[in-house]
Amino acid sequence: MSPLKMTISLFICTTCARWSTRPHPSFTVHSFSPATHSLPSARRQSSTSLPSAINGTPLSKKEAGREKRKKFIGMAKAVDRGQYTHTYNPLKEGGLFVAKSGVPRQIEEGKLFTVLGIESSCDDTGAAILRSDGTILGESLASQHSIHQPWGGVVPSLAKSAHEDNIDNVIQTALSNANMKIEEVDAIGVTVGPGLEICLRVGCERAKDLALRYNKPFVGIHHLEAHILMARISPEKYNNTSIPSDKSMSRAMEFPFLALLVSGGHCQIMKAHGIGQYSIIGGTLDDSLGEAFDKTARLLGLPVGGGGGPAIEKLARTGDPTSIALPIPLQKRKDCDFSYAGLKTAVRLASEKLCIERDVESAEQLSENDKANIAASFQHTAFRHLEIRLNRAMVIVSKEDERISTLAVVGGVAANNELRSRLEKLCLDRNDPWKLCVPPPRLCTDQGAMSAWAAVERLLVGSSDSAEGQEVFARYPFVDMDSST
Ligand code: KG4
Ligand code: ZN
């Protein structure tokens, strides 16, 4: 879920979009590190200037503006101020992967190997031991829902302390559940970005220690890639630890495919060409879908610890999705971008109107039936917007590349059953039906198995990082394959 929004005396810096003591109207509580506060002016200049041509074709001012914006869509509240100094690109010069800390020897021998995965990018501490055929051998997840619930959202400093308190126990429990010792694990993967920097650091430092102490290959995981790759695990492997090991390492789907990532921090449609190779087809201009769920839940006074999505989904089941007319966002824009900020405002205005009609002071005081109608109408409109943009993206990519006919839906909001069935219908109702791959709900939200599996995928293509000096990145954009060609 997205971090808590509240008014305190920390403000976003207008130079590098980090947090400082200067005023800004609405912002997220966040740690502020003066050490990372300045950027070379050359970098600032280049990232804010408009591209004048693409492949030699001159661009109009409007087109240039759009091309520039494309680079930054999908990053919630992204402001292009040249702060994205770190991009994720495991492919080095010449399009080759580099195994900086080696790969498990079993890969060369054609045998299976095991990975310890660690995730601490936001509000849950997760660890898992995964076998390289996708079988989860042992897992552990320390939820922070009750810690953040009273605050109405994630408080980074509390999240960091809880990660520190839980990390060792979570790793140990995952190992015990797998009946293994750390020495027996063949590699270690840990989320290094994007996410809350102070939280990422807790998992990353522990993973670095273990990798160096036990001399294991180390992989710094991109959180969004980890969500996406979860959809490649063969469905029979998701829940079953007793099935025999499978050396074929078959996947639910092969590259290239289309991916919809809907989480608390992100809302993007991407073409997935291969490990570390993505191009962005559409992204949010403001809020992510998960954020819209969280804000609507907060408006209605529902539980928001761990995200408001599950509470809205549950309430919406008893409501009438047509009871409140809400405008579908971006109707006039025929592209694949999203916008959820206007919908959030429309929900608030509709609730205020209902409050006046019912003579109550706040949406929290409305009847269960009224709240259910608001939840159902919001969810229906939010998903309709998503269906329209996604359908357009599917039409575009099938024309561009006829090999693409699979849709992966990943991230926390993909746990929503209504969304899953609507997107299944969207895929099947086409003249040329698409295959839909969605991880089971519990593996859509953040947990340790996603870091372990992403590490497996990276190691299998010969890519690993050096634990020594590994940093964490609050922002960590993919290199856009389309704009880099
Ligand atoms: O992927 P995730 O666990 O964390 C991020 O990487 O952001 O996603 C969390 C988001 C939250 O906004 C939460 O409200 C939403 O996923 N979510 C849901 C559901 N379960 C989690 N949204 C709608 N319906 C759900 N069942
Ligand atoms: Zn996530």
Short mmCIF file of C-alpha atoms and ligand atoms in Angstrom, two decimals:
data_model
loop_
_atom_site.label_atom_id
_atom_site.label_comp_id
_atom_site.label_asym_id
_atom_site.label_seq_id
_atom_site.Cartn_x
_atom_site.Cartn_y
_atom_site.Cartn_z
CA MET A 1 0.00 0.00 0.00
CA SER A 2 1.06 3.61 -0.43
CA PRO A 3 2.61 5.38 2.54
CA LEU A 4 0.51 7.54 4.83
CA LYS A 5 -0.52 11.03 3.76
CA MET A 6 -0.68 13.50 6.66
CA THR A 7 0.29 17.06 7.50
CA ILE A 8 3.51 17.40 9.48
CA SER A 9 6.46 19.73 9.13
CA LEU A 10 8.43 17.78 6.51
CA PHE A 11 8.11 18.87 2.90
CA ILE A 12 9.10 17.66 -0.52
CA CYS A 13 12.19 19.32 -1.96
CA THR A 14 11.41 21.09 -5.22
CA THR A 15 14.91 20.42 -6.54
CA CYS A 16 15.17 16.68 -6.21
CA ALA A 17 11.71 15.59 -4.99
CA ARG A 18 13.10 14.26 -1.72
CA TRP A 19 11.83 15.43 1.63
CA SER A 20 12.95 18.58 3.38
CA THR A 21 11.66 21.21 5.77
CA ARG A 22 10.39 23.51 3.00
CA PRO A 23 6.59 23.82 2.54
CA HIS A 24 4.51 21.79 0.08
CA PRO A 25 0.69 21.49 0.17
CA SER A 26 0.26 17.71 0.55
CA PHE A 27 2.90 15.09 0.97
CA THR A 28 3.91 11.68 2.18
CA VAL A 29 5.71 11.13 5.47
CA HIS A 30 9.18 10.04 4.47
CA SER A 31 12.74 9.95 5.66
CA PHE A 32 14.95 12.75 4.43
CA SER A 33 18.60 12.18 3.76
CA PRO A 34 20.68 15.34 3.19
CA ALA A 35 23.48 13.20 1.76
CA THR A 36 21.42 12.38 -1.32
CA HIS A 37 20.06 15.88 -1.73
CA SER A 38 22.10 17.35 -4.55
CA LEU A 39 22.45 16.35 -8.17
CA PRO A 40 24.87 17.41 -10.89
CA SER A 41 23.30 20.25 -12.87
CA ALA A 42 24.10 18.55 -16.22
CA ARG A 43 21.93 15.58 -15.26
CA ARG A 44 19.13 17.92 -14.17
CA GLN A 45 19.23 19.79 -17.42
CA SER A 46 19.24 16.79 -19.71
CA SER A 47 16.31 15.11 -18.01
CA THR A 48 14.09 18.20 -18.11
CA SER A 49 14.67 19.19 -21.75
CA LEU A 50 12.21 18.05 -24.40
CA PRO A 51 13.24 15.48 -27.05
CA SER A 52 13.26 17.20 -30.45
CA ALA A 53 13.06 14.08 -32.66
CA ILE A 54 12.51 10.34 -32.55
CA ASN A 55 14.43 8.17 -35.04
CA GLY A 56 15.21 11.33 -37.04
CA THR A 57 11.52 12.40 -37.28
CA PRO A 58 11.07 15.92 -35.86
CA LEU A 59 8.47 16.22 -33.10
CA SER A 60 5.95 18.99 -32.56
CA LYS A 61 6.05 20.68 -29.15
CA LYS A 62 2.97 18.70 -28.07
CA GLU A 63 4.45 15.38 -29.25
CA ALA A 64 7.77 16.19 -27.59
CA GLY A 65 6.02 16.93 -24.31
CA ARG A 66 4.17 13.65 -24.51
CA GLU A 67 7.34 11.67 -25.30
CA LYS A 68 9.09 13.23 -22.34
CA ARG A 69 6.19 12.49 -20.02
CA LYS A 70 6.10 8.84 -21.16
CA LYS A 71 9.39 8.28 -19.36
CA PHE A 72 7.91 9.26 -16.05
CA ILE A 73 4.41 7.87 -16.15
CA GLY A 74 3.63 5.03 -13.84
CA MET A 75 5.65 6.48 -11.02
CA ALA A 76 3.11 7.63 -8.49
CA LYS A 77 3.48 11.36 -7.90
CA ALA A 78 6.56 11.33 -10.12
CA VAL A 79 8.05 14.73 -10.75
CA ASP A 80 10.64 14.99 -13.50
CA ARG A 81 13.39 16.87 -11.74
CA GLY A 82 16.29 14.72 -12.75
CA GLN A 83 16.25 12.64 -9.60
CA TYR A 84 16.20 9.26 -11.33
CA THR A 85 19.91 8.71 -11.36
CA HIS A 86 19.56 4.96 -10.87
CA THR A 87 17.78 2.89 -13.47
CA TYR A 88 17.38 -0.87 -13.39
CA ASN A 89 19.24 -2.51 -16.23
CA PRO A 90 20.82 -5.91 -15.56
CA LEU A 91 21.83 -6.11 -19.23
CA LYS A 92 25.28 -4.69 -19.62
CA GLU A 93 27.04 -3.51 -22.78
CA GLY A 94 26.47 -5.74 -25.77
CA GLY A 95 23.18 -6.98 -24.31
CA LEU A 96 24.93 -9.47 -22.00
CA PHE A 97 24.07 -10.40 -18.42
CA VAL A 98 26.88 -10.36 -15.91
CA ALA A 99 27.16 -12.73 -12.93
CA LYS A 100 29.04 -10.38 -10.60
CA SER A 101 28.87 -12.72 -7.60
CA GLY A 102 28.60 -15.93 -9.62
CA VAL A 103 25.64 -18.30 -10.01
CA PRO A 104 24.89 -21.58 -8.21
CA ARG A 105 27.07 -24.40 -9.58
CA GLN A 106 23.92 -26.52 -10.07
CA ILE A 107 22.95 -24.38 -13.08
CA GLU A 108 25.90 -25.66 -15.10
CA GLU A 109 25.16 -29.21 -13.93
CA GLY A 110 21.51 -28.89 -15.03
CA LYS A 111 20.32 -29.44 -11.46
CA LEU A 112 17.84 -27.60 -9.27
CA PHE A 113 18.99 -25.05 -6.71
CA THR A 114 17.42 -23.11 -3.83
CA VAL A 115 17.22 -19.39 -3.11
CA LEU A 116 16.47 -17.40 0.03
CA GLY A 117 14.36 -14.37 -0.92
CA ILE A 118 13.90 -11.34 1.35
CA GLU A 119 11.37 -8.52 0.93
CA SER A 120 11.07 -5.40 3.11
CA SER A 121 10.17 -2.64 0.63
CA CYS A 122 7.10 -1.37 2.47
CA ASP A 123 5.05 -2.63 5.41
CA ASP A 124 5.52 -6.42 5.57
CA THR A 125 8.70 -8.35 6.30
CA GLY A 126 8.82 -11.44 4.10
CA ALA A 127 11.24 -14.29 3.50
CA ALA A 128 10.94 -17.54 1.54
CA ILE A 129 13.04 -20.46 0.39
CA LEU A 130 12.20 -21.33 -3.17
CA ARG A 131 13.42 -24.18 -5.36
CA SER A 132 14.40 -23.16 -8.88
CA ASP A 133 11.42 -25.01 -10.41
CA GLY A 134 9.15 -22.52 -8.58
CA THR A 135 8.24 -24.68 -5.59
CA ILE A 136 8.01 -22.70 -2.35
CA LEU A 137 9.78 -24.84 0.27
CA GLY A 138 9.27 -22.52 3.24
CA GLU A 139 7.85 -19.04 3.84
CA SER A 140 7.35 -16.50 6.58
CA LEU A 141 5.64 -13.10 6.57
CA ALA A 142 5.49 -10.65 9.50
CA SER A 143 2.53 -8.40 8.84
CA GLN A 144 2.55 -4.82 10.16
CA HIS A 145 -1.20 -4.26 9.62
CA SER A 146 -1.99 -3.66 13.29
CA ILE A 147 0.93 -1.22 13.67
CA HIS A 148 -0.20 1.05 10.83
CA GLN A 149 -3.97 0.63 11.21
CA PRO A 150 -4.40 3.42 13.82
CA TRP A 151 -2.53 5.84 11.54
CA GLY A 152 -4.65 5.13 8.47
CA GLY A 153 -1.59 4.26 6.35
CA VAL A 154 2.03 3.17 6.44
CA VAL A 155 4.30 5.26 8.70
CA PRO A 156 7.84 4.67 7.35
CA SER A 157 9.67 5.07 10.67
CA LEU A 158 7.37 2.55 12.39
CA ALA A 159 7.70 0.22 9.39
CA LYS A 160 11.49 0.39 9.60
CA SER A 161 11.53 -0.46 13.33
CA ALA A 162 9.14 -3.37 12.78
CA HIS A 163 11.35 -4.70 9.94
CA GLU A 164 14.36 -4.49 12.25
CA ASP A 165 12.48 -6.32 15.01
CA ASN A 166 11.23 -9.06 12.70
CA ILE A 167 13.81 -9.68 10.00
CA ASP A 168 15.94 -12.32 11.74
CA ASN A 169 12.96 -14.24 13.00
CA VAL A 170 11.25 -14.16 9.60
CA ILE A 171 14.37 -15.50 7.83
CA GLN A 172 14.85 -18.17 10.48
CA THR A 173 11.19 -19.26 10.30
CA ALA A 174 11.29 -19.51 6.50
CA LEU A 175 14.43 -21.68 6.78
CA SER A 176 12.89 -23.90 9.50
CA ASN A 177 9.69 -24.29 7.45
CA ALA A 178 11.85 -25.46 4.55
CA ASN A 179 13.76 -27.71 6.93
CA MET A 180 17.00 -26.08 5.87
CA LYS A 181 19.96 -24.22 7.30
CA ILE A 182 21.28 -21.00 5.76
CA GLU A 183 24.46 -22.87 4.72
CA GLU A 184 22.36 -25.14 2.48
CA VAL A 185 20.77 -22.29 0.50
CA ASP A 186 22.44 -21.77 -2.91
CA ALA A 187 21.83 -18.02 -3.42
CA ILE A 188 20.23 -14.96 -1.83
CA GLY A 189 17.89 -12.41 -3.43
CA VAL A 190 16.62 -9.23 -1.78
CA THR A 191 14.45 -6.32 -2.89
CA VAL A 192 16.62 -3.22 -3.43
CA GLY A 193 14.00 -0.88 -4.96
CA PRO A 194 11.68 0.81 -5.57
CA GLY A 195 10.18 1.28 -2.10
CA LEU A 196 10.69 3.08 1.19
CA GLU A 197 14.43 3.58 1.42
CA ILE A 198 14.73 3.08 5.19
CA CYS A 199 12.70 -0.12 4.96
CA LEU A 200 14.53 -1.51 1.91
CA ARG A 201 17.81 -0.97 3.75
CA VAL A 202 16.83 -3.34 6.58
CA GLY A 203 16.32 -6.33 4.26
CA CYS A 204 19.21 -5.40 2.00
CA GLU A 205 21.77 -5.09 4.79
CA ARG A 206 20.75 -8.45 6.27
CA ALA A 207 20.91 -10.14 2.84
CA LYS A 208 24.34 -8.60 2.15
CA ASP A 209 25.66 -9.87 5.51
CA LEU A 210 24.43 -13.39 4.84
CA ALA A 211 25.68 -13.49 1.25
CA LEU A 212 29.16 -12.30 2.24
CA ARG A 213 29.41 -14.42 5.38
CA TYR A 214 28.31 -17.64 3.65
CA ASN A 215 29.81 -16.79 0.27
CA LYS A 216 26.57 -17.07 -1.74
CA PRO A 217 25.66 -15.52 -5.09
CA PHE A 218 23.64 -12.34 -4.41
CA VAL A 219 20.87 -10.75 -6.48
CA GLY A 220 19.48 -7.21 -5.91
CA ILE A 221 15.85 -7.52 -6.88
CA HIS A 222 13.66 -4.95 -8.65
CA HIS A 223 10.34 -5.09 -6.80
CA LEU A 224 8.15 -4.52 -9.87
CA GLU A 225 10.00 -7.11 -11.92
CA ALA A 226 9.52 -9.51 -9.00
CA HIS A 227 5.74 -8.91 -9.10
CA ILE A 228 5.69 -9.46 -12.88
CA LEU A 229 7.80 -12.63 -12.86
CA MET A 230 5.54 -14.28 -10.25
CA ALA A 231 3.03 -14.81 -13.07
CA ARG A 232 5.56 -17.10 -14.81
CA ILE A 233 5.58 -19.74 -12.06
CA SER A 234 3.65 -22.80 -13.25
CA PRO A 235 0.29 -22.85 -11.40
CA GLU A 236 0.81 -26.39 -10.03
CA LYS A 237 3.92 -25.16 -8.19
CA TYR A 238 2.25 -22.30 -6.35
CA ASN A 239 0.86 -24.20 -3.41
CA ASN A 240 2.30 -27.67 -3.52
CA THR A 241 5.59 -28.45 -1.83
CA SER A 242 5.17 -32.21 -2.06
CA ILE A 243 5.32 -32.56 -5.83
CA PRO A 244 8.49 -34.06 -7.26
CA SER A 245 11.16 -31.66 -8.44
CA ASP A 246 10.88 -30.69 -12.06
CA LYS A 247 14.11 -30.18 -13.93
CA SER A 248 12.31 -28.87 -17.00
CA MET A 249 11.56 -25.66 -15.06
CA SER A 250 8.55 -25.01 -17.31
CA ARG A 251 6.90 -21.60 -17.12
CA ALA A 252 3.24 -20.53 -17.12
CA MET A 253 4.18 -18.31 -20.06
CA GLU A 254 7.16 -17.30 -22.12
CA PHE A 255 8.38 -13.84 -23.14
CA PRO A 256 7.19 -11.62 -24.76
CA PHE A 257 3.91 -10.87 -22.95
CA LEU A 258 1.83 -7.93 -21.79
CA ALA A 259 1.87 -7.16 -18.06
CA LEU A 260 -0.57 -5.12 -16.01
CA LEU A 261 0.96 -4.10 -12.68
CA VAL A 262 -1.56 -2.76 -10.19
CA SER A 263 -0.18 -2.19 -6.70
CA GLY A 264 -0.15 0.44 -3.96
CA GLY A 265 2.67 2.42 -5.55
CA HIS A 266 2.33 1.63 -9.24
CA CYS A 267 -0.17 1.30 -12.06
CA GLN A 268 1.42 0.40 -15.38
CA ILE A 269 0.91 -1.56 -18.58
CA MET A 270 4.17 -2.94 -19.92
CA LYS A 271 5.50 -5.13 -22.67
CA ALA A 272 7.79 -7.70 -21.06
CA HIS A 273 10.45 -8.69 -23.60
CA GLY A 274 12.73 -10.62 -21.25
CA ILE A 275 14.45 -10.43 -17.87
CA GLY A 276 15.23 -6.74 -17.24
CA GLN A 277 13.69 -5.75 -20.57
CA TYR A 278 10.43 -3.85 -20.46
CA SER A 279 8.71 -1.13 -22.42
CA ILE A 280 6.01 1.00 -20.88
CA ILE A 281 2.74 1.24 -22.80
CA GLY A 282 0.82 3.22 -20.21
CA GLY A 283 1.05 4.42 -16.64
CA THR A 284 -0.77 6.55 -14.15
CA LEU A 285 -0.71 10.32 -14.42
CA ASP A 286 -1.41 10.68 -10.70
CA ASP A 287 -2.61 8.04 -8.18
CA SER A 288 -2.15 4.30 -8.51
CA LEU A 289 -5.16 1.98 -8.42
CA GLY A 290 -4.14 0.58 -5.01
CA GLU A 291 -3.89 4.13 -3.68
CA ALA A 292 -7.43 4.87 -4.92
CA PHE A 293 -8.67 1.76 -3.05
CA ASP A 294 -6.82 2.83 0.10
CA LYS A 295 -8.19 6.39 -0.01
CA THR A 296 -11.75 5.24 -0.61
CA ALA A 297 -11.45 2.82 2.31
CA ARG A 298 -10.17 5.64 4.52
CA LEU A 299 -13.08 7.88 3.45
CA LEU A 300 -15.58 5.18 4.49
CA GLY A 301 -13.79 4.47 7.78
CA LEU A 302 -12.85 0.91 6.77
CA PRO A 303 -9.76 -0.98 7.99
CA VAL A 304 -6.71 0.18 6.02
CA GLY A 305 -3.89 -1.69 7.77
CA GLY A 306 -2.22 -3.63 4.95
CA GLY A 307 -4.19 -1.60 2.40
CA GLY A 308 -7.87 -0.76 2.11
CA GLY A 309 -8.43 -2.94 -0.97
CA PRO A 310 -9.66 -6.11 0.75
CA ALA A 311 -12.20 -4.12 2.85
CA ILE A 312 -13.56 -2.30 -0.22
CA GLU A 313 -13.79 -5.56 -2.17
CA LYS A 314 -15.72 -7.23 0.67
CA LEU A 315 -18.12 -4.30 1.12
CA ALA A 316 -18.65 -3.90 -2.63
CA ARG A 317 -20.07 -7.45 -2.83
CA THR A 318 -23.28 -6.30 -1.13
CA GLY A 319 -23.55 -2.95 -2.96
CA ASP A 320 -25.08 -1.86 -6.25
CA PRO A 321 -22.32 -0.76 -8.68
CA THR A 322 -24.79 1.36 -10.66
CA SER A 323 -26.28 3.20 -7.67
CA ILE A 324 -23.89 6.17 -7.84
CA ALA A 325 -22.91 7.62 -11.21
CA LEU A 326 -19.16 8.25 -11.28
CA PRO A 327 -17.31 9.53 -14.37
CA ILE A 328 -14.92 7.10 -16.07
CA PRO A 329 -11.53 8.88 -16.13
CA LEU A 330 -9.70 10.09 -19.27
CA GLN A 331 -12.58 9.31 -21.65
CA LYS A 332 -11.27 11.81 -24.21
CA ARG A 333 -7.70 10.55 -24.22
CA LYS A 334 -7.30 7.63 -26.56
CA ASP A 335 -4.10 6.25 -25.06
CA CYS A 336 -3.27 3.67 -22.40
CA ASP A 337 -2.55 5.95 -19.43
CA PHE A 338 -4.52 5.95 -16.19
CA SER A 339 -5.76 8.60 -13.82
CA TYR A 340 -7.37 7.84 -10.47
CA ALA A 341 -7.12 11.21 -8.68
CA GLY A 342 -10.32 12.57 -10.30
CA LEU A 343 -12.24 9.42 -9.42
CA LYS A 344 -11.16 9.76 -5.80
CA THR A 345 -12.53 13.33 -5.76
CA ALA A 346 -15.77 12.23 -7.47
CA VAL A 347 -16.24 9.53 -4.80
CA ARG A 348 -15.68 12.10 -2.06
CA LEU A 349 -18.17 14.57 -3.60
CA ALA A 350 -20.79 11.82 -4.08
CA SER A 351 -20.36 10.75 -0.44
CA GLU A 352 -20.69 14.33 0.77
CA LYS A 353 -23.95 14.67 -1.19
CA LEU A 354 -25.23 11.46 0.36
CA CYS A 355 -24.23 12.70 3.82
CA ILE A 356 -26.36 15.85 3.32
CA GLU A 357 -29.32 13.75 2.10
CA ARG A 358 -29.03 11.38 5.09
CA ASP A 359 -28.28 14.22 7.55
CA VAL A 360 -25.03 12.69 8.84
CA GLU A 361 -21.71 14.46 9.37
CA SER A 362 -19.27 12.12 7.62
CA ALA A 363 -19.20 9.16 5.24
CA GLU A 364 -18.20 6.93 8.15
CA GLN A 365 -21.64 7.53 9.67
CA LEU A 366 -23.57 6.43 6.57
CA SER A 367 -25.51 3.15 6.72
CA GLU A 368 -23.79 -0.09 5.69
CA ASN A 369 -26.01 -0.15 2.62
CA ASP A 370 -24.97 3.36 1.52
CA LYS A 371 -21.30 2.56 2.14
CA ALA A 372 -21.62 -0.68 0.16
CA ASN A 373 -23.14 1.27 -2.75
CA ILE A 374 -20.25 3.76 -2.68
CA ALA A 375 -17.67 0.94 -2.53
CA ALA A 376 -19.34 -1.00 -5.37
CA SER A 377 -19.73 2.09 -7.59
CA PHE A 378 -16.10 3.12 -7.00
CA GLN A 379 -14.77 -0.39 -7.68
CA HIS A 380 -16.88 -0.77 -10.81
CA THR A 381 -15.76 2.58 -12.27
CA ALA A 382 -12.11 2.01 -11.33
CA PHE A 383 -12.14 -1.38 -13.08
CA ARG A 384 -14.06 -0.06 -16.10
CA HIS A 385 -11.31 2.55 -16.60
CA LEU A 386 -8.72 -0.19 -16.33
CA GLU A 387 -10.55 -2.46 -18.81
CA ILE A 388 -10.81 0.31 -21.41
CA ARG A 389 -7.09 1.19 -21.22
CA LEU A 390 -6.02 -2.45 -21.11
CA ASN A 391 -8.19 -3.41 -24.05
CA ARG A 392 -6.63 -0.58 -26.07
CA ALA A 393 -3.14 -1.76 -25.08
CA MET A 394 -3.99 -5.31 -26.16
CA VAL A 395 -5.17 -4.08 -29.57
CA ILE A 396 -1.99 -2.01 -30.01
CA VAL A 397 0.48 -4.71 -29.00
CA SER A 398 -1.22 -7.49 -30.99
CA LYS A 399 -0.83 -5.30 -34.08
CA GLU A 400 2.81 -4.56 -33.26
CA ASP A 401 3.84 -8.08 -32.31
CA GLU A 402 1.61 -11.04 -33.11
CA ARG A 403 3.59 -13.27 -30.75
CA ILE A 404 2.02 -11.44 -27.80
CA SER A 405 -1.26 -13.02 -26.70
CA THR A 406 -0.74 -13.47 -22.95
CA LEU A 407 -1.63 -11.03 -20.22
CA ALA A 408 0.03 -11.18 -16.79
CA VAL A 409 -1.86 -9.34 -14.05
CA VAL A 410 0.25 -8.73 -10.94
CA GLY A 411 0.59 -6.57 -7.82
CA GLY A 412 -1.60 -6.25 -4.72
CA VAL A 413 -4.81 -5.22 -6.52
CA ALA A 414 -4.59 -8.38 -8.66
CA ALA A 415 -5.70 -10.20 -5.49
CA ASN A 416 -9.18 -8.73 -6.08
CA ASN A 417 -11.55 -11.48 -7.24
CA GLU A 418 -13.88 -9.13 -9.10
CA LEU A 419 -10.91 -7.80 -11.10
CA ARG A 420 -9.65 -11.31 -11.81
CA SER A 421 -12.96 -12.46 -13.24
CA ARG A 422 -13.51 -9.27 -15.26
CA LEU A 423 -10.05 -9.52 -16.84
CA GLU A 424 -10.55 -13.21 -17.56
CA LYS A 425 -13.69 -12.23 -19.47
CA LEU A 426 -11.82 -9.42 -21.26
CA CYS A 427 -9.21 -11.94 -22.46
CA LEU A 428 -11.71 -14.63 -23.48
CA ASP A 429 -14.27 -12.36 -25.18
CA ARG A 430 -11.83 -11.23 -27.84
CA ASN A 431 -11.97 -12.50 -31.44
CA ASP A 432 -8.49 -13.85 -30.75
CA PRO A 433 -8.74 -14.93 -27.07
CA TRP A 434 -5.71 -14.21 -24.88
CA LYS A 435 -4.30 -16.34 -22.10
CA LEU A 436 -4.50 -14.77 -18.63
CA CYS A 437 -1.85 -15.51 -15.98
CA VAL A 438 -2.49 -14.24 -12.44
CA PRO A 439 -0.68 -15.51 -9.35
CA PRO A 440 -2.92 -16.75 -6.52
CA PRO A 441 -4.17 -13.82 -4.36
CA ARG A 442 -1.73 -14.38 -1.49
CA LEU A 443 1.20 -14.17 -3.95
CA CYS A 444 -0.09 -10.96 -5.59
CA THR A 445 0.65 -8.88 -2.50
CA ASP A 446 4.20 -8.42 -1.18
CA GLN A 447 5.96 -11.48 0.29
CA GLY A 448 9.38 -13.17 0.25
CA ALA A 449 8.73 -15.73 -2.51
CA MET A 450 8.63 -12.94 -5.12
CA SER A 451 12.22 -11.91 -4.33
CA ALA A 452 13.36 -15.53 -4.33
CA TRP A 453 11.69 -16.29 -7.67
CA ALA A 454 13.00 -13.12 -9.34
CA ALA A 455 16.48 -14.16 -8.15
CA VAL A 456 15.98 -17.63 -9.71
CA GLU A 457 15.03 -16.03 -13.02
CA ARG A 458 18.02 -13.66 -12.91
CA LEU A 459 20.47 -16.42 -11.98
CA LEU A 460 19.19 -18.71 -14.73
CA VAL A 461 20.08 -16.10 -17.36
CA GLY A 462 23.50 -15.60 -15.76
CA SER A 463 22.85 -12.37 -13.87
CA SER A 464 23.84 -11.58 -10.30
CA ASP A 465 25.09 -8.56 -8.34
CA SER A 466 27.87 -7.90 -5.95
CA ALA A 467 26.67 -7.84 -2.32
CA GLU A 468 29.49 -5.53 -1.36
CA GLY A 469 28.38 -1.94 -1.86
CA GLN A 470 24.84 -2.82 -2.98
CA GLU A 471 22.61 0.22 -2.50
CA VAL A 472 18.85 0.62 -2.19
CA PHE A 473 16.74 2.89 -4.41
CA ALA A 474 13.48 4.60 -3.48
CA ARG A 475 12.93 5.24 -7.21
CA TYR A 476 14.25 2.63 -9.59
CA PRO A 477 12.76 2.96 -13.09
CA PHE A 478 13.17 0.34 -15.79
CA VAL A 479 15.14 1.35 -18.85
CA ASP A 480 12.39 1.70 -21.46
CA MET A 481 13.27 -0.74 -24.26
CA ASP A 482 11.28 1.23 -26.86
CA SER A 483 12.91 4.57 -26.16
CA SER A 484 16.39 3.04 -25.82
CA THR A 485 16.30 1.43 -29.29
O1 KG4 B 1 1.80 -5.09 -4.23
P1 KG4 B 1 1.40 -4.58 -2.89
O2 KG4 B 1 1.26 -5.59 -1.76
O3 KG4 B 1 2.37 -3.47 -2.38
C1 KG4 B 1 2.97 -2.57 -3.27
O4 KG4 B 1 3.94 -2.96 -3.95
O5 KG4 B 1 2.44 -1.43 -3.34
O6 KG4 B 1 0.01 -3.82 -3.10
C2 KG4 B 1 -0.69 -3.24 -2.04
C3 KG4 B 1 -1.95 -2.61 -2.59
C4 KG4 B 1 -2.71 -1.79 -1.54
O7 KG4 B 1 -3.05 -0.54 -2.10
C5 KG4 B 1 -3.94 -2.64 -1.27
O8 KG4 B 1 -5.08 -1.87 -0.90
C6 KG4 B 1 -4.14 -3.32 -2.61
O9 KG4 B 1 -2.83 -3.62 -3.06
N1 KG4 B 1 -4.93 -4.55 -2.47
C7 KG4 B 1 -6.16 -4.70 -3.02
C8 KG4 B 1 -6.61 -5.97 -2.62
N2 KG4 B 1 -5.62 -6.57 -1.86
C9 KG4 B 1 -4.59 -5.67 -1.79
N3 KG4 B 1 -6.89 -3.87 -3.78
C10 KG4 B 1 -8.11 -4.30 -4.16
N4 KG4 B 1 -8.61 -5.50 -3.81
C11 KG4 B 1 -7.91 -6.37 -3.04
N5 KG4 B 1 -8.41 -7.55 -2.70
ZN ZN B 2 4.53 -4.73 -4.19
#
